[in-house]
Amino acid sequence: MRPPHARTWGRLGCTPVVRVRGRGGGRVSMAGLSCYKPGQRSRMFYSFHVHRGRKGEKKGLTWQDYRDLLIRAHIQLGGPIVLVWDNLRAHLMPPMQEFIEANKGWLTVFQLPSYAPDLNPQEGIWSLVKRTIGNLAAANLDQLARAVRRSLKQIQYRPHLIDGCLATTGLIMDG
């Protein structure tokens, strides 16, 4: 719940101050797929998890969540998927590798180098989300989760933003 740093306009001589609670009240975890196909509009699929800090509750997205996201994208896109992703621990877990191996008919995976956020178009999406909630002083975790979900939904319906995130990576698609 620590607020992201952002700039805003204030009256001359009056620095705007936003008071927030000092304690962490939870976490919002997101996963997303930016989907590109020549001649068609770009699409984005995402998964969302809110961790409230309760005992026994999972803290973030697991390999099962990533698997379910891939299956959902495959069903909605109706075709094979070429997946380019980073080296997140959940992506490299043995059960996830078994899932990839079992679905080689429609799923091809390429790993990005160890630290290459500049090659990952999804990092641009996360940057857009963080920018939209930059000046939000959320009173609680639910308000933050609603704002993040609203921002993701808005990006989902603006394919030119998704295309822009691919363009900033310098990667190209051959039709």
Coordinates of C-alpha atoms in Angstrom, one line a residue:
M1 CA 0.0 0.0 0.0
R2 CA 3.0 2.3 -0.2
P3 CA 2.1 4.9 -2.8
P4 CA 4.0 5.2 -6.0
H5 CA 5.9 8.4 -6.5
A6 CA 4.4 10.7 -9.1
R7 CA 4.5 14.4 -10.0
T8 CA 1.5 16.7 -10.0
W9 CA 0.7 20.4 -10.3
G10 CA 0.3 22.4 -7.1
R11 CA -0.3 26.0 -6.3
L12 CA 2.8 28.2 -6.3
G13 CA 4.5 28.0 -2.9
C14 CA 2.2 25.2 -1.7
T15 CA 3.7 21.7 -2.0
P16 CA 0.9 19.2 -2.3
V17 CA 1.0 16.6 0.6
V18 CA -0.8 13.3 0.5
R19 CA -1.0 11.6 3.9
V20 CA -0.9 7.8 3.8
R21 CA -0.6 5.1 6.5
G22 CA 2.9 3.9 7.1
R23 CA 2.1 0.2 7.4
G24 CA 1.8 -2.1 4.5
G25 CA -1.7 -3.5 4.2
G26 CA -1.3 -6.0 1.3
R27 CA -0.2 -6.4 -2.2
V28 CA -1.7 -6.4 -5.7
S29 CA 0.0 -8.8 -8.1
M30 CA -0.6 -8.8 -11.9
A31 CA 0.4 -11.0 -14.8
G32 CA -0.3 -10.2 -18.4
L33 CA 0.1 -11.4 -22.0
S34 CA 0.4 -8.9 -24.8
C35 CA -0.7 -10.6 -28.0
Y36 CA 0.3 -9.5 -31.4
K37 CA -0.8 -10.9 -34.8
P38 CA -0.1 -9.1 -38.1
G39 CA -3.3 -7.7 -39.7
Q40 CA -5.3 -8.0 -36.5
R41 CA -5.7 -5.7 -33.5
S42 CA -3.4 -6.3 -30.5
R43 CA -4.9 -7.9 -27.4
M44 CA -4.0 -8.2 -23.8
F45 CA -4.9 -10.8 -21.2
Y46 CA -4.3 -10.4 -17.6
S47 CA -4.5 -12.1 -14.3
F48 CA -4.9 -10.3 -11.0
H49 CA -4.4 -11.3 -7.3
V50 CA -4.9 -9.3 -4.1
H51 CA -2.9 -10.4 -1.1
R52 CA -4.3 -9.0 2.1
G53 CA -1.6 -10.3 4.5
R54 CA -3.7 -13.0 6.1
K55 CA -2.0 -16.1 7.5
G56 CA -2.0 -19.0 5.0
E57 CA -3.0 -16.8 2.1
K58 CA -0.8 -17.0 -1.1
K59 CA 1.3 -13.9 -1.5
G60 CA 1.4 -13.7 -5.3
L61 CA 0.7 -15.5 -8.5
T62 CA 1.7 -19.1 -8.7
W63 CA 2.7 -21.3 -11.7
Q64 CA -0.9 -22.5 -11.8
D65 CA -2.1 -19.0 -12.3
Y66 CA 0.3 -18.5 -15.2
R67 CA -0.8 -21.8 -16.7
D68 CA -4.5 -20.8 -16.4
L69 CA -3.7 -17.5 -18.1
L70 CA -2.0 -19.2 -21.0
I71 CA -5.0 -21.7 -21.4
R72 CA -7.5 -18.8 -21.3
A73 CA -5.5 -16.9 -24.0
H74 CA -5.2 -20.0 -26.1
I75 CA -9.0 -20.6 -26.0
Q76 CA -9.9 -17.0 -26.7
L77 CA -7.3 -16.6 -29.5
G78 CA -8.1 -19.9 -31.0
G79 CA -4.6 -20.7 -32.3
P80 CA -1.0 -21.4 -31.4
I81 CA 0.9 -19.1 -29.1
V82 CA 4.5 -18.1 -29.3
L83 CA 5.4 -17.0 -25.8
V84 CA 8.4 -14.8 -25.0
W85 CA 8.8 -14.3 -21.3
D86 CA 11.3 -13.4 -18.6
N87 CA 13.0 -15.6 -16.1
L88 CA 10.5 -15.3 -13.2
R89 CA 10.8 -18.2 -10.8
A90 CA 7.2 -19.3 -11.5
H91 CA 8.0 -19.6 -15.2
L92 CA 10.9 -21.9 -14.6
M93 CA 9.3 -24.3 -12.1
P94 CA 9.3 -28.0 -13.1
P95 CA 5.5 -28.3 -13.2
M96 CA 5.3 -25.3 -15.5
Q97 CA 8.1 -26.8 -17.7
E98 CA 6.1 -30.0 -17.8
F99 CA 3.0 -28.1 -18.9
I100 CA 4.9 -26.4 -21.7
E101 CA 6.4 -29.7 -22.8
A102 CA 2.9 -31.4 -22.8
N103 CA 1.4 -28.6 -24.9
K104 CA 4.1 -28.2 -27.6
G105 CA 1.4 -28.5 -30.3
W106 CA 0.1 -25.0 -29.6
L107 CA 2.7 -23.4 -27.3
T108 CA 6.3 -22.4 -28.2
V109 CA 8.3 -20.7 -25.5
F110 CA 11.4 -18.4 -25.8
Q111 CA 13.1 -17.1 -22.7
L112 CA 14.4 -13.5 -22.5
P113 CA 17.9 -12.9 -21.2
S114 CA 18.3 -12.7 -17.5
Y115 CA 17.6 -9.0 -17.1
A116 CA 16.1 -7.5 -20.2
P117 CA 13.0 -5.3 -19.3
D118 CA 13.7 -3.2 -22.4
L119 CA 12.8 -6.2 -24.6
N120 CA 9.6 -7.1 -22.7
P121 CA 6.5 -5.2 -24.1
Q122 CA 4.6 -6.1 -21.0
E123 CA 6.9 -3.8 -18.9
G124 CA 5.4 -0.9 -20.9
I125 CA 1.9 -2.0 -19.9
W126 CA 2.9 -2.1 -16.2
S127 CA 4.5 1.4 -16.6
L128 CA 1.1 2.7 -18.0
V129 CA -0.8 1.1 -15.1
K130 CA 1.6 2.7 -12.5
R131 CA 1.3 6.1 -14.2
T132 CA -2.5 6.0 -14.0
I133 CA -2.4 5.2 -10.2
G134 CA 0.5 7.6 -9.5
N135 CA -1.5 10.3 -7.8
L136 CA -4.0 7.9 -6.2
A137 CA -4.1 8.1 -2.4
A138 CA -6.0 4.8 -1.8
A139 CA -7.8 4.6 1.5
N140 CA -7.6 0.8 1.5
L141 CA -6.4 -2.2 -0.6
D142 CA -9.8 -2.6 -2.2
Q143 CA -9.7 0.9 -3.6
L144 CA -6.2 0.3 -5.0
A145 CA -7.3 -3.0 -6.5
R146 CA -10.3 -1.3 -8.2
A147 CA -8.0 1.4 -9.7
V148 CA -5.5 -1.1 -11.0
R149 CA -8.3 -3.3 -12.5
R150 CA -9.9 -0.2 -14.1
S151 CA -6.5 0.8 -15.6
L152 CA -5.9 -2.7 -17.0
K153 CA -9.4 -2.8 -18.5
Q154 CA -8.9 0.6 -20.2
I155 CA -5.6 -0.5 -21.7
Q156 CA -7.2 -3.7 -22.9
Y157 CA -9.6 -1.7 -25.0
R158 CA -6.9 0.5 -26.5
P159 CA -4.9 -1.6 -28.9
H160 CA -2.8 1.3 -30.0
L161 CA -1.3 1.4 -26.5
I162 CA -0.4 -2.3 -26.7
D163 CA 1.1 -1.7 -30.1
G164 CA 3.1 1.2 -28.7
C165 CA 4.6 -1.0 -26.0
L166 CA 5.8 -3.5 -28.7
A167 CA 7.3 -0.6 -30.7
T168 CA 9.3 0.7 -27.8
T169 CA 11.1 -2.7 -27.5
G170 CA 12.5 -2.4 -31.0
L171 CA 11.2 -5.9 -31.8
I172 CA 9.5 -6.5 -35.1
M173 CA 7.0 -9.0 -36.3
D174 CA 7.4 -10.7 -39.7
G175 CA 4.0 -11.5 -41.3

